[in-house]
Coordinates of C-alpha atoms and ligand atoms in Angstrom, one line a residue:
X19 CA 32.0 117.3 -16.2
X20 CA 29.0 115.0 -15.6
X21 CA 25.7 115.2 -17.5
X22 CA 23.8 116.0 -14.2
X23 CA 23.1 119.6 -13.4
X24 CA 22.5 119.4 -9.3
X25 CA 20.9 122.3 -9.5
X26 CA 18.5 120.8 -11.5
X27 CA 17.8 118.2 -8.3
X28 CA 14.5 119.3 -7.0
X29 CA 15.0 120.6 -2.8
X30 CA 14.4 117.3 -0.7
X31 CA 10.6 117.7 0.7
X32 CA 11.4 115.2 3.7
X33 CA 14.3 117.8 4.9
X34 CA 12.1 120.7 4.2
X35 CA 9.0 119.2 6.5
X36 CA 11.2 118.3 9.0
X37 CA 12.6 121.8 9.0
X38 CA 9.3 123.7 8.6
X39 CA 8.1 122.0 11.8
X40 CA 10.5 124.0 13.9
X41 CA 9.8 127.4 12.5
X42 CA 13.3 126.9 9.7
X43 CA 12.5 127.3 5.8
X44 CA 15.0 125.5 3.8
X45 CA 15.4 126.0 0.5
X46 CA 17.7 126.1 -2.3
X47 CA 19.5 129.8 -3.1
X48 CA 20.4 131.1 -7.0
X49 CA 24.3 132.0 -6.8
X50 CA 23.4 134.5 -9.3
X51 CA 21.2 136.0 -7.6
X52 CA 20.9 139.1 -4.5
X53 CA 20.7 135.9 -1.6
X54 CA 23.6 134.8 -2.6
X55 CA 26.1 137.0 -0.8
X56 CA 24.7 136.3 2.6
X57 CA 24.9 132.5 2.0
X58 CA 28.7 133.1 1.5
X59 CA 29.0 135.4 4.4
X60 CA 27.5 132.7 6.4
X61 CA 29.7 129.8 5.3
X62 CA 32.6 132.1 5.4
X63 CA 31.3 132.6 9.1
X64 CA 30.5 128.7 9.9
X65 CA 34.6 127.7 9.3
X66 CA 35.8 130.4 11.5
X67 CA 36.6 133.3 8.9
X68 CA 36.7 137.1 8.4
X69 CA 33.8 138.7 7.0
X70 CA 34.4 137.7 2.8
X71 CA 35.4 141.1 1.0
X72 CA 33.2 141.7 -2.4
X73 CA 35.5 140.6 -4.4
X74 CA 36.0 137.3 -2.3
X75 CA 31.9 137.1 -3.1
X76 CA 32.3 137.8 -6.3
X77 CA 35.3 134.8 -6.8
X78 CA 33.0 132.3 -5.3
X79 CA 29.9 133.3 -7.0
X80 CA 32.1 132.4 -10.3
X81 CA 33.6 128.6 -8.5
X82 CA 29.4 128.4 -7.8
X83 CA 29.0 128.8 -11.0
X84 CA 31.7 126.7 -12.7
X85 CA 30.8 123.6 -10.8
X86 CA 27.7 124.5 -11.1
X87 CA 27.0 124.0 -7.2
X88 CA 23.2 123.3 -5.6
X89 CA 23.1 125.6 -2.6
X90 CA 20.6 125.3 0.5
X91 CA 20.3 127.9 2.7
X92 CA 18.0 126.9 6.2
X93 CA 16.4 130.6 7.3
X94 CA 15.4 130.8 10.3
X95 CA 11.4 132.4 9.5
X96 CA 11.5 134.4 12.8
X97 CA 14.4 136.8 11.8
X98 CA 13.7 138.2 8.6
X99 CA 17.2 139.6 7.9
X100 CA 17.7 137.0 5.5
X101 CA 20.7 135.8 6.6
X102 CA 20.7 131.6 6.3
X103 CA 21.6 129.6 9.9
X104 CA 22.7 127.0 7.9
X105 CA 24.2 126.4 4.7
X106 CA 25.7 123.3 2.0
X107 CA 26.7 123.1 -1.3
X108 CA 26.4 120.3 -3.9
X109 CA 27.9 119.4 -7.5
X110 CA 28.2 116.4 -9.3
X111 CA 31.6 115.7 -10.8
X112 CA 33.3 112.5 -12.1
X113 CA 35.4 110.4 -9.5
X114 CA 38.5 109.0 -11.0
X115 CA 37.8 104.9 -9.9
X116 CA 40.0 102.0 -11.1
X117 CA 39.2 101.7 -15.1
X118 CA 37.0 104.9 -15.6
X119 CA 35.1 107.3 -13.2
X120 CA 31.8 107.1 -11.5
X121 CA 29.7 110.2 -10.7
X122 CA 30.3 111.5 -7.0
X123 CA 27.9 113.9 -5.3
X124 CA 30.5 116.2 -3.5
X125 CA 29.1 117.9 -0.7
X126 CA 30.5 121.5 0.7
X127 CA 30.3 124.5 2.8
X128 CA 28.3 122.5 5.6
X129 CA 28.1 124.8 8.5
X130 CA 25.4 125.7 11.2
X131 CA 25.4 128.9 12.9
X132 CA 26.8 129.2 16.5
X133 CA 23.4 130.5 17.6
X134 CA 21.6 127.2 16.1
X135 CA 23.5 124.3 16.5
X136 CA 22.8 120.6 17.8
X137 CA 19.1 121.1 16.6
X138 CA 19.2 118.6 14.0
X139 CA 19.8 121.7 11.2
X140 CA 23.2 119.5 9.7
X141 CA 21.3 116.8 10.4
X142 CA 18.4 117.6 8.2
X143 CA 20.8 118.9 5.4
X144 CA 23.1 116.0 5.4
X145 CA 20.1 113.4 4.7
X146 CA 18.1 116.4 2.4
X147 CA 21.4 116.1 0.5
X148 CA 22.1 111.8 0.7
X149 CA 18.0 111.8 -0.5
X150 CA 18.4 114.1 -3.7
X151 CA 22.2 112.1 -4.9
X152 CA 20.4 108.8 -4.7
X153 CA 16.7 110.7 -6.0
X154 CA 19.3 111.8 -9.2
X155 CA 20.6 108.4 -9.6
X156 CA 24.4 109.5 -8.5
X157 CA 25.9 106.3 -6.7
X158 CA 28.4 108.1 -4.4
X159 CA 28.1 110.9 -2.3
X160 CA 31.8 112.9 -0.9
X161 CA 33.4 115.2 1.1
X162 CA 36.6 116.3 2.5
X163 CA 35.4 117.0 6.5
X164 CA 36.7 120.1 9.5
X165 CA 36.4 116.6 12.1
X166 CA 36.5 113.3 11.7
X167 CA 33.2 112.4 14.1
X168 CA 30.9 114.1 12.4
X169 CA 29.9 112.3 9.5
X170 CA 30.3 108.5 10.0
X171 CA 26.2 109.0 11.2
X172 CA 25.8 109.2 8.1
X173 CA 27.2 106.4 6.2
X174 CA 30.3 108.1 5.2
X175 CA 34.2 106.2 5.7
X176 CA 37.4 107.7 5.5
X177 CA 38.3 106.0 1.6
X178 CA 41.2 108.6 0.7
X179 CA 44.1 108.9 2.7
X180 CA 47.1 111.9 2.8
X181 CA 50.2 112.5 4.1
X182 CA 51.6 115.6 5.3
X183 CA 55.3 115.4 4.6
X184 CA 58.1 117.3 6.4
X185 CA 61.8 116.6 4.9
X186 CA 64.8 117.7 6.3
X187 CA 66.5 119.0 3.3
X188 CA 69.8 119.3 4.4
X189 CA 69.7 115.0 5.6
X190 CA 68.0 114.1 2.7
X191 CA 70.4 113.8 -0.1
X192 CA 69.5 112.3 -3.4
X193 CA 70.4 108.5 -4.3
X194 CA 68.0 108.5 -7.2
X195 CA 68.3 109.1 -11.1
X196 CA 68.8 112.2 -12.6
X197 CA 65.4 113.0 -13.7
X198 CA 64.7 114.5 -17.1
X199 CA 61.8 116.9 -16.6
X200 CA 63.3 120.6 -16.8
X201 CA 62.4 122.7 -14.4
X202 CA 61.4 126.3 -14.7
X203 CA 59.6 129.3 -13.0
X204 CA 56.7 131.0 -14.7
X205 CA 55.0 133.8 -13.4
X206 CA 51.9 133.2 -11.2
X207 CA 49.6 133.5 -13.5
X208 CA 51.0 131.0 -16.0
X209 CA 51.0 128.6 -13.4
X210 CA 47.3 128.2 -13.3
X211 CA 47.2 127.1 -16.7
X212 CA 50.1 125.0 -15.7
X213 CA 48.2 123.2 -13.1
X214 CA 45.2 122.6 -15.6
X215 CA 46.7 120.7 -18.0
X216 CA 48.7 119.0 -15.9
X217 CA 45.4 117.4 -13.6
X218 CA 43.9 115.4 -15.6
X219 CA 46.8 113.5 -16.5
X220 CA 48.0 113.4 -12.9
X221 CA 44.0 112.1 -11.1
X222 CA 44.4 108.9 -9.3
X223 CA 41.7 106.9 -7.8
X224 CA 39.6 109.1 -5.8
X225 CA 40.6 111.9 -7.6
X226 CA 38.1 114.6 -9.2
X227 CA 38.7 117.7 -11.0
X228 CA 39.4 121.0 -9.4
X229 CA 37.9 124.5 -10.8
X230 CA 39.7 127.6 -11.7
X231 CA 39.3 129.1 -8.6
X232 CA 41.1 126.6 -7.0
X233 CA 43.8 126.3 -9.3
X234 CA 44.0 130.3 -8.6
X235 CA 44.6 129.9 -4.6
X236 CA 47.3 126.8 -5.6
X237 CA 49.2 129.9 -7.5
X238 CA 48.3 132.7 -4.9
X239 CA 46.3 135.0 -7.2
X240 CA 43.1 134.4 -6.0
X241 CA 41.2 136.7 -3.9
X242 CA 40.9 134.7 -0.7
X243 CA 44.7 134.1 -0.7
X244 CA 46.7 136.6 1.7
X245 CA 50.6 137.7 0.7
X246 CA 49.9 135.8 -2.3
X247 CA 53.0 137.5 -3.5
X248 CA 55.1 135.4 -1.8
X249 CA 53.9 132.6 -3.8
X250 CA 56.3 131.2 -6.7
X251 CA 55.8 128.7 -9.2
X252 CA 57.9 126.2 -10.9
X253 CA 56.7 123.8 -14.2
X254 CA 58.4 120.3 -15.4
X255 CA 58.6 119.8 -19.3
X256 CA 59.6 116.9 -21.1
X257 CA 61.8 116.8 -23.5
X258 CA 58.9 117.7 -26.1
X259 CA 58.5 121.1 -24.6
X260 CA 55.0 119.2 -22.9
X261 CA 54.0 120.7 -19.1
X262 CA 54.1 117.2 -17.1
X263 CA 54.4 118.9 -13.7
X264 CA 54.0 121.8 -11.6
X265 CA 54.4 123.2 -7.9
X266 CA 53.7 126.4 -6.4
X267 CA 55.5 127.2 -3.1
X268 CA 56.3 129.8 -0.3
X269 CA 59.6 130.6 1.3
X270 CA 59.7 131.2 5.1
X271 CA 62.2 132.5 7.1
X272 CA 62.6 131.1 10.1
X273 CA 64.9 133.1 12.2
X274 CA 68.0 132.0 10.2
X275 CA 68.7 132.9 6.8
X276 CA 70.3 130.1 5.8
X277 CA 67.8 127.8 7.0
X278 CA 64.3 128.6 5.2
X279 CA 61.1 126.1 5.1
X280 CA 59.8 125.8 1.5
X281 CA 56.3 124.7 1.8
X282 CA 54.7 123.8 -1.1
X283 CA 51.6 124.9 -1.7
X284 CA 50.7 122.7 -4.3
X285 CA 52.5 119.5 -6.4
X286 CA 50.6 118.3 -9.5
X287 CA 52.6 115.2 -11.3
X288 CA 51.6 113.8 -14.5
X289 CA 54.7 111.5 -14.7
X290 CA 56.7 109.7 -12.2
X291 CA 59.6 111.3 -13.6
X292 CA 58.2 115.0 -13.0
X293 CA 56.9 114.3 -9.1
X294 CA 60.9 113.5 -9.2
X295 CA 62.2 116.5 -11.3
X296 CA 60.0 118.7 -8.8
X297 CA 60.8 116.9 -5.2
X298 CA 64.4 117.3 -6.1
X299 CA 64.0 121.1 -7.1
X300 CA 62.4 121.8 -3.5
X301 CA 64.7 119.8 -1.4
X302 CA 68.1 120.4 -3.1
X303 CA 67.1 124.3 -3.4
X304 CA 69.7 127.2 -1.8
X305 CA 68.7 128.3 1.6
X306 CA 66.6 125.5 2.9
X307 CA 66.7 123.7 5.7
X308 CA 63.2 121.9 5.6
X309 CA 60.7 121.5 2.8
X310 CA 57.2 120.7 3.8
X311 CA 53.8 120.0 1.5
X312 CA 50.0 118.2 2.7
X313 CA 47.6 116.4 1.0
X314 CA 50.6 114.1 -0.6
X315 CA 49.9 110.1 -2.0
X316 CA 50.3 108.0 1.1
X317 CA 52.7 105.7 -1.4
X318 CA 54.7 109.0 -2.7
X319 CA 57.8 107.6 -3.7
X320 CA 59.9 110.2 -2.0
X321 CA 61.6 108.3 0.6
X322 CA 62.6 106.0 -2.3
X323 CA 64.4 109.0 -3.9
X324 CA 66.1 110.4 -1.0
X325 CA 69.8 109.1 -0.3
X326 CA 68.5 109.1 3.7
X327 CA 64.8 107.7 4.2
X328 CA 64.8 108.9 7.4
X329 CA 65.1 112.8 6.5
X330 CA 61.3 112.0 5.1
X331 CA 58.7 112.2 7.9
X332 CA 55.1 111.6 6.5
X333 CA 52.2 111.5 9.1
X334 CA 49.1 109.8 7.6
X335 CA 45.7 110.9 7.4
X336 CA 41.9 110.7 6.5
X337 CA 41.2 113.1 3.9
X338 CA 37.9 112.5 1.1
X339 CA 35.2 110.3 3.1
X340 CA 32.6 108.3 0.6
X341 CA 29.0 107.5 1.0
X342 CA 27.9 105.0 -1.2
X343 CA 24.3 105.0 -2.1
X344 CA 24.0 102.4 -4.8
X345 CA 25.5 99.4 -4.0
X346 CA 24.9 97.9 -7.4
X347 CA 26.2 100.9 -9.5
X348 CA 29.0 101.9 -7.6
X349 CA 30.5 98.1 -7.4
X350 CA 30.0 98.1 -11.0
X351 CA 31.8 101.3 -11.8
X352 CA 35.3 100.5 -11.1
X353 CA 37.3 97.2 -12.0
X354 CA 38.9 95.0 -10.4
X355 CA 42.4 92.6 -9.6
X356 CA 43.4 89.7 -8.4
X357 CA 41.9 86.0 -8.5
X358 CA 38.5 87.4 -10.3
X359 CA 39.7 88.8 -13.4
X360 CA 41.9 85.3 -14.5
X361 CA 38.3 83.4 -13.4
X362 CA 35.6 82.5 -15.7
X363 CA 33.6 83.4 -12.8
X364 CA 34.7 84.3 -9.6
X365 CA 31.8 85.2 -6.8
X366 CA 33.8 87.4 -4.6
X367 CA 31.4 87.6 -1.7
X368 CA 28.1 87.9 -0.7
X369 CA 27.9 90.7 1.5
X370 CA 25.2 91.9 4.2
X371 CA 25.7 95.7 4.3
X372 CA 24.0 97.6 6.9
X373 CA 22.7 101.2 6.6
X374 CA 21.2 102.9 9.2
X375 CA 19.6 105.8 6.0
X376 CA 18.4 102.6 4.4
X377 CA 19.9 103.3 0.7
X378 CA 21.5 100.6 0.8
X379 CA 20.7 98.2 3.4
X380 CA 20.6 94.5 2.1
X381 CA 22.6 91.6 1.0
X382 CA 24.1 91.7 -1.8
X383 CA 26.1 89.2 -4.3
X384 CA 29.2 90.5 -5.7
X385 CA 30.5 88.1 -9.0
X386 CA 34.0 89.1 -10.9
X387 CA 34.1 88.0 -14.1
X388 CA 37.7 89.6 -16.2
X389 CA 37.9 92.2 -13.5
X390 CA 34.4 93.3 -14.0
X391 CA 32.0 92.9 -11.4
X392 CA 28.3 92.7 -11.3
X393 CA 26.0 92.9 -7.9
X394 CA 22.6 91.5 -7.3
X395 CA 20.9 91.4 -4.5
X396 CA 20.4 88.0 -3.1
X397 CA 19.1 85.4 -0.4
X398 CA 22.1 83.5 0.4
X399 CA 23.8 83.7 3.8
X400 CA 26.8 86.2 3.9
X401 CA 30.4 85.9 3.5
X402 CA 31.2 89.3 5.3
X403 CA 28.8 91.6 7.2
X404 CA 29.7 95.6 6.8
X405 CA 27.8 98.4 7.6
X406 CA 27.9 101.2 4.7
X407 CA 30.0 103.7 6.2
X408 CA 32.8 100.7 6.0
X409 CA 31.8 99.5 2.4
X410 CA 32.2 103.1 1.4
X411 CA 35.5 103.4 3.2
X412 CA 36.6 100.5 1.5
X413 CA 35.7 100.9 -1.6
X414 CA 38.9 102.7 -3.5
X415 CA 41.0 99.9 -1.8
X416 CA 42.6 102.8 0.1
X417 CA 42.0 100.3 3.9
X418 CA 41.8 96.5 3.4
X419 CA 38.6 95.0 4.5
X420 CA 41.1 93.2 7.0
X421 CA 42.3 96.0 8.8
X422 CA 38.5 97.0 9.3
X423 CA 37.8 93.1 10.6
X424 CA 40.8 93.4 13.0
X425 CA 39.2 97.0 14.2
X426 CA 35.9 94.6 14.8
X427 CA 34.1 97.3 12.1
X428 CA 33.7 94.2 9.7
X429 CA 33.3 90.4 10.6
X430 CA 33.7 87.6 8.0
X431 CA 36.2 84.7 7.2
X432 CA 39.8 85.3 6.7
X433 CA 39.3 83.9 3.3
X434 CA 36.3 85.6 2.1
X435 CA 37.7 89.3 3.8
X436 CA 41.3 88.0 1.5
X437 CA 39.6 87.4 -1.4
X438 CA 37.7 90.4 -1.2
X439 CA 40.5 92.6 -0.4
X440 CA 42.5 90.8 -3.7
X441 CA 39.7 92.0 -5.8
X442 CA 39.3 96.0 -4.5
X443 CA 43.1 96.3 -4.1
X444 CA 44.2 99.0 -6.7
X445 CA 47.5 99.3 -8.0
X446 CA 48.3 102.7 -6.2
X447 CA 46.8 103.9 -3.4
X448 CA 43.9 106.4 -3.9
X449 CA 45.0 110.0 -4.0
X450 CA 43.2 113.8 -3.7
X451 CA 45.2 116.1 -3.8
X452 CA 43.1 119.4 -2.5
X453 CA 39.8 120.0 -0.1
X454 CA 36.7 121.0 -2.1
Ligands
COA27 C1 29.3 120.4 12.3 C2 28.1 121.3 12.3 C3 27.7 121.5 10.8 C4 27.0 120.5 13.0 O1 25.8 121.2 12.9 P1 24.5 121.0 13.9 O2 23.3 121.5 13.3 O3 24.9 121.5 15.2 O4 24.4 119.4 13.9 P2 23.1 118.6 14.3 O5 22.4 119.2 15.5 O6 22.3 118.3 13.1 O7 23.8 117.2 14.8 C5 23.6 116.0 14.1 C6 24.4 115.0 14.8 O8 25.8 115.3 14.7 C7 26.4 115.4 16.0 N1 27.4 116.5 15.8 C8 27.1 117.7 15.4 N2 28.3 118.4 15.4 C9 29.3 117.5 15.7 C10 30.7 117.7 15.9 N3 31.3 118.8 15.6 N4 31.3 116.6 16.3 C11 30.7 115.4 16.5 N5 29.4 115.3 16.4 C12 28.7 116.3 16.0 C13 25.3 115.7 16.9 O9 25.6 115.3 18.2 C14 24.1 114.9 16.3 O10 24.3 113.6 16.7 P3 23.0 112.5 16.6 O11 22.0 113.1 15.6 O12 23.6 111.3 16.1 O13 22.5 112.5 18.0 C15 28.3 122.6 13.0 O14 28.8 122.4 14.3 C16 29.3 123.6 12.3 O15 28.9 124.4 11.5 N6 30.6 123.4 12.6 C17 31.6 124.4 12.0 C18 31.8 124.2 10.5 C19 32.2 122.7 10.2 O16 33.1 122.2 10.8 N7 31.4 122.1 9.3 C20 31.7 120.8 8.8 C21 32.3 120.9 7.5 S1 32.9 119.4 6.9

């Protein structure tokens, strides 16, 4: 957990006046207290679902709690039933980054009611939020995002990619080695403490913690789960007796016995040799025609242990999107590869970032000393002009400053975007595995 309490972050005033002047009070809301279940009821609402039972209130009153989450609620002052028009969340929680972690603001439940949208509400909540992170000193704000065009107004890039992967089971075959991990099923409610100690172990770059609720919907006994029956659970051991893996999964029928989907719900891996152990227990399992799972590592080396490649189909997408709001700190809180660390002292660039919020607008020299860098801002003319949104996509190494350039979102010289690239490229690709 990090030392800062969000809810601790005073409400931003600039958000609140902007607010005010259109008849909307905005203002933060105690999850232990009465206002609390019509804040859920409207973010239940805002993405689309039924109307939250009290024990589904209850559930996220305790995930508020755990976090511990900032909520805002915007009231609209002329209908006093108390009922917010629009609504986000905000914790702060440690970001795995290469060679430690970095604070990360995540953002959630962002949602505007039907009856008050495009009038700036999100607007005024997105930059209230942006304004307290960088106010608190957190370097990076997140979120996992409904639609990929709503955020990039607001600094944010696409930095952690998944893949939803769909094998066909019965092609696949298995050309790999045996894998050591046994496998076994535990009852749902063991598999919760399965995936806990498993994550920690298993958080790549980009990866953050989940909560218990969470790790509850993964096994199917949380309240917001439906037929959570259905749900079963297997755990990897090594040969110590040690959990190193788990996966929870449902079995569908789809019109022929004989040829179910098993869709995993959830795969945590803590070894190479448990993501193996588990893969093979889905796709070689009795019955199944086609094993499917979302939110996997773009690099998963599945298709590696499949006899045919071609029975794995994975379909890449955007998943956590990054803000960053300190260029200095944020740079300075990961490491780095390639020419820099073997250099006494390697300037990798000097970039002009752009940022339309200000937080970071400026040009800035990056130096890598021993895979350590440190960031001043600085007069000299630019090796690579970015605006933030990019930067921030960038900045796990998850999409090479090149591809950006060829996409004309970045402009510099070959050699200063390859020499940058060398530096941020990690040695896996970034990974989350769950939408918070
Ligand atoms: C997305 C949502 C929060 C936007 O709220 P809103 O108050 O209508 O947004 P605003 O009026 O503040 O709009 C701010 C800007 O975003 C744009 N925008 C708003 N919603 C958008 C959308 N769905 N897609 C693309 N652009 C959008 C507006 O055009 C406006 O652009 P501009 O300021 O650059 O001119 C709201 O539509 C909603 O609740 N959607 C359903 C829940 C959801 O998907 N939430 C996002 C969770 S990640």
């Amino acid at each position: 957990m990090s030392s800062i309490d969000a809810r601790q972050v005073p409400v931003d005033t600039t958000s609140a006046e902007r607010l005010a002047a259109k008849g909307l009070g905005y203002r933060s809301v105690d999850a232990q207290g009465d206002a609390f279940g019509d804040y859920y009821r409207a973010v239940s609402r805002g993405f689309l679902g039924p109307e939250p039972e009290d024990k589904e209130i209850a559930a996220a009153r305790d995930k508020k709690i755990e976090r511990p989450e900032r909520l805002i609620g915007v009231y609209d002052e002329a209908e006093p039933d108390g009922f917010p028009v629009g609504t986000v969340g905000s914790w702060v929680t440690p970001m795995t980054v290469p060679g430690g972690t970095v604070d990360l603001w995540a953002i959630s439940d962002v949602t505007v009611a039907g009856t008050h949208r495009r009038r700036g509400i999100a607007r005024a909540m997105l930059e209230g939020e942006l304004r307290s992170a960088a106010a608190a000193g957190v370097p990076i704000a997140g979120l996992t995002v409904t639609e990929g065009t709503i955020y990039g107004r607001y600094g944010f890039g696409p930095a952690v990619q998944t893949a939803e992967v769909t094998v066909d089971a019965v092609r696949a075959g298995w050309r790999s080695y045996e894998p050591s991990a046994a496998v076994r099923y535990v009852p749902r409610e063991a598999l919760v403490e399965a995936f806990a100690e498993v994550a920690e172990a298993s958080h790549r770059d980009g990866g953050t913690p989940a909560w218990t609720g969470r790790r509850q919907q993964f096994a199917g006994v949380h309240p917001s789960v439906t037929s959570g029956e259905k749900v079963r659970g297997v755990v990897a051991r090594d040969a110590d007796g040690n959990a190193v893996g788990a996966m929870s999964f449902r079995l569908v029928e789809e019109g022929d016995y004989t040829k179910h989907e098993l869709k995993i719900v959830h795969l945590e891996a803590a070894t190479a040799d448990a993501y193996a152990a588990l893969w093979r227990f889905a796709i070689s399992h009795d019955l199944v025609a086609k094993v499917t799972a979302e939110l996997q590592p773009v690099d998963g080396a599945l298709p590696w242990l499949v006899a045919d490649p071609k029975a794995v189909a994975q379909k890449a997408g955007d998943h956590v999107w990054l803000r960053i709001l300190d260029v200095p700190r944020a740079l300075e809180a990961r490491t780095y590869a390639g020419e820099g660390a073997s250099h006494a002292m390697n300037a990798a660039g000097v970039l002009r970032v752009h940022d339309p919020l200000g937080f970071t607008d400026g040009t800035w020299r990056v130096e890598i000393e021993a895979g350590t860098a440190r960031v001043f801002p600085s007069e000299m003319d630019p090796d690579v002009e970015i605006g933030i949104a990019e930067l921030s996509a960038a900045y796990l190494g998850g999409v090479p400053l090149r591809t950006l350039a060829d996409a004309g979102r970045v402009s510099g010289s070959d050699s200063a975007l390859e020499r940058i690239d060398a530096a941020l490229r990690p040695a896996r690709a970034p990974h989350h595995g769950f939408i918070f």
